[in-house]
Amino acid sequence: MSTNPSAKAPDPLIEDVVVLKETIATLHARIVSLERSLEETQRERVEYLQNVAHQLVSPLNAIKWHIENLTNNRIGSVDRAQKVLRSIYSQSTIAVHLAKNFALMSNLEADHELGALQEPLEPVQLCRLLVNLADDFQPLGWDRGIQITVERNLDSTPDVLAIKPLINQVFSNIIENAIKYSSKNTTIMIDGKPLPKREAILITIANRGIPLPPTNKIPMIFARGFRSDAAKNAYPAGTGFGLYIAKKIIEIHKGEIGARTASDGRTIVEIILYIDKLRGMAQEWPKKQSS
Ligand SMILES: Nc1ncnc2c1ncn2[C@@H]1O[C@H](COP(=O)(O)OP(=O)(O)OP(=O)(O)O)[C@@H](O)[C@H]1O
Ligand SMILES: [Mg+2]
């Protein structure tokens, strides 16, 4: 092997400078991309805030307007008064639902781990929770002839260890979607069964109405801010945060959530919650009595 005596050995200083320049360029690109994603997140936050504020105004205005009519005796018959009261109830359900999602958004962005959340774990009777939610949301479906049924199977499912207000909000978001996106005169079916091998409970919420996106795009419905064109046309008001919040909560509970279109065209949302998987991972309620 011959060597060229006139060829200079590479200057280690120059090599270092080249490496440094490359590192600085990479860091610069990274900072620019972080800045962009920060701006994007802040823009989404502002949009979400404006959207929620805007959506909260409409049920609150409706409630105020109904109460004004009731107090000024502008409602003729008892029948009409009952309708007005039912509407007040529905509008309050919407307002409370929105406010709860709003409160959760800021919490969930910060705390991803169960132990970091303030609320304790407790045994949750899913059947009772779902029956209560079905009762709460049923008035929203009356105008369009939509019925919500909770199947009796659920009666016998064991309790799951979970943070109750969070799980309540998951099902509240899914049932609210089912009502919003159902066709007139249809039935929403809430069902469930134990999965003994996995020591878990499977809950399904099925409705018939506007379709989900095509199968390969279904995961998008759990992304922050996503709304399909069909959903926007059927129901212009919406933030696209409901299922994102639901997914985050289910992930915190180490459970699973998914959606699919059944062969008969219905939309099915499925949730798996583990009976006892979270024991020891956060404070529990009720606390054991010390003897
Ligand atoms: N039951 C359903 N049937 C058909 N499409 C659904 C159903 N549930 C959700 N989707 C689709 O998933 C999207 C995201 O749902 P998500 O609950 O996150 O937002 P949203 O309902 O549009 O708004 P928000 O919940 O904030 O009012 C919906 O816009 C719709 O396209
Ligand atoms: Mg929704």
Coordinates of C-alpha atoms in Angstrom, one line a residue, residues 75-202:
I75 CA -96.8 29.1 28.8
G76 CA -100.4 28.3 28.2
S77 CA -101.2 24.7 29.1
V78 CA -99.8 22.2 31.7
D79 CA -98.7 20.0 28.7
R80 CA -96.6 22.8 27.3
A81 CA -95.2 23.6 30.7
Q82 CA -94.1 20.0 31.0
K83 CA -92.4 20.2 27.6
V84 CA -90.6 23.3 28.7
L85 CA -89.4 21.7 31.9
R86 CA -88.1 18.7 29.9
S87 CA -86.2 21.0 27.6
I88 CA -84.7 22.8 30.6
Y89 CA -83.6 19.4 31.9
S90 CA -82.0 18.4 28.6
Q91 CA -80.2 21.8 28.1
S92 CA -78.8 21.6 31.7
T93 CA -77.6 18.0 30.9
I94 CA -75.7 19.4 27.9
A95 CA -74.3 22.4 29.8
V96 CA -73.0 20.2 32.7
H97 CA -71.6 17.6 30.2
L98 CA -69.6 20.3 28.4
A99 CA -68.4 21.9 31.6
K100 CA -67.1 18.6 32.9
N101 CA -65.3 17.9 29.7
F102 CA -63.8 21.3 29.8
A103 CA -62.5 20.8 33.4
L104 CA -61.1 17.4 32.5
M105 CA -59.2 18.7 29.5
S106 CA -56.8 20.8 31.5
N107 CA -56.3 18.0 34.1
L108 CA -55.7 15.3 31.6
E109 CA -53.1 17.3 29.6
A110 CA -51.0 17.6 32.8
D111 CA -51.5 14.2 34.5
H112 CA -51.1 11.1 32.5
E113 CA -50.5 8.7 35.4
L114 CA -53.3 7.4 37.6
G115 CA -51.4 8.0 40.8
A116 CA -50.9 11.7 39.9
L117 CA -54.7 12.3 39.7
Q118 CA -56.5 13.6 42.7
E119 CA -59.5 11.3 42.7
P120 CA -59.3 7.9 44.4
L121 CA -60.0 4.5 42.9
E122 CA -63.3 2.9 44.0
P123 CA -65.4 -0.2 43.1
V124 CA -67.7 1.0 40.3
Q125 CA -70.9 -0.8 39.4
L126 CA -71.0 -0.3 35.7
C127 CA -74.6 -1.3 35.4
R128 CA -75.8 1.3 37.8
L129 CA -73.6 4.0 36.3
L130 CA -74.9 3.2 32.8
V131 CA -78.5 3.1 33.8
N132 CA -78.1 6.6 35.5
L133 CA -76.5 8.0 32.4
A134 CA -79.1 6.5 30.2
D135 CA -81.8 8.2 32.4
D136 CA -79.9 11.5 32.2
F137 CA -79.4 11.5 28.5
Q138 CA -82.8 10.0 27.4
P139 CA -84.6 13.4 27.4
L140 CA -82.1 14.5 24.7
G141 CA -83.5 11.8 22.4
W142 CA -87.2 12.3 22.9
D143 CA -87.7 14.9 20.2
R144 CA -86.2 12.5 17.5
G145 CA -87.8 9.3 18.9
I146 CA -84.5 7.9 20.1
Q147 CA -84.6 5.3 22.8
I148 CA -81.7 4.2 25.1
T149 CA -81.8 0.7 26.4
V150 CA -79.5 -0.9 29.0
E151 CA -79.5 -4.7 28.6
R152 CA -80.2 -6.8 31.7
N153 CA -76.9 -8.8 31.1
L154 CA -75.1 -5.9 32.7
D155 CA -76.8 -6.6 36.1
S156 CA -74.6 -9.5 36.9
T157 CA -71.2 -8.0 35.9
P158 CA -68.7 -7.5 38.8
D159 CA -67.6 -4.0 39.9
V160 CA -64.5 -2.6 38.3
L161 CA -61.8 -0.7 40.3
A162 CA -61.7 2.8 38.7
I163 CA -62.0 6.5 39.2
K164 CA -65.7 6.9 39.0
P165 CA -66.2 10.5 37.8
L166 CA -63.7 9.9 35.0
I167 CA -65.3 6.6 33.9
N168 CA -68.7 8.4 34.1
Q169 CA -67.4 11.0 31.7
V170 CA -66.1 8.4 29.2
F171 CA -69.6 6.8 28.9
S172 CA -71.2 10.2 29.0
N173 CA -69.2 11.3 25.9
I174 CA -70.0 8.0 24.1
I175 CA -73.7 8.1 24.9
E176 CA -73.9 11.8 23.9
N177 CA -72.3 10.9 20.6
A178 CA -74.7 8.0 20.1
I179 CA -77.7 10.4 20.6
K180 CA -76.3 13.2 18.4
Y181 CA -75.3 10.9 15.5
S182 CA -78.4 8.5 15.6
S183 CA -81.1 8.6 12.9
K184 CA -84.7 9.4 14.0
N185 CA -86.7 6.6 15.6
T186 CA -83.8 4.3 16.4
T187 CA -82.6 2.6 19.6
I188 CA -79.3 2.9 21.3
M189 CA -78.2 -0.4 22.9
I190 CA -75.9 -0.5 25.9
D191 CA -74.7 -3.9 26.6
G192 CA -71.9 -5.7 28.4
K193 CA -70.4 -9.0 29.5
P194 CA -67.6 -10.3 31.7
L195 CA -64.4 -11.5 29.9
P196 CA -63.4 -14.1 32.6
K197 CA -60.1 -15.0 31.0
R198 CA -59.0 -11.4 31.0
E199 CA -60.6 -10.6 34.4
A200 CA -62.3 -7.7 32.6
I201 CA -65.7 -6.3 31.5
L202 CA -66.6 -5.5 27.9

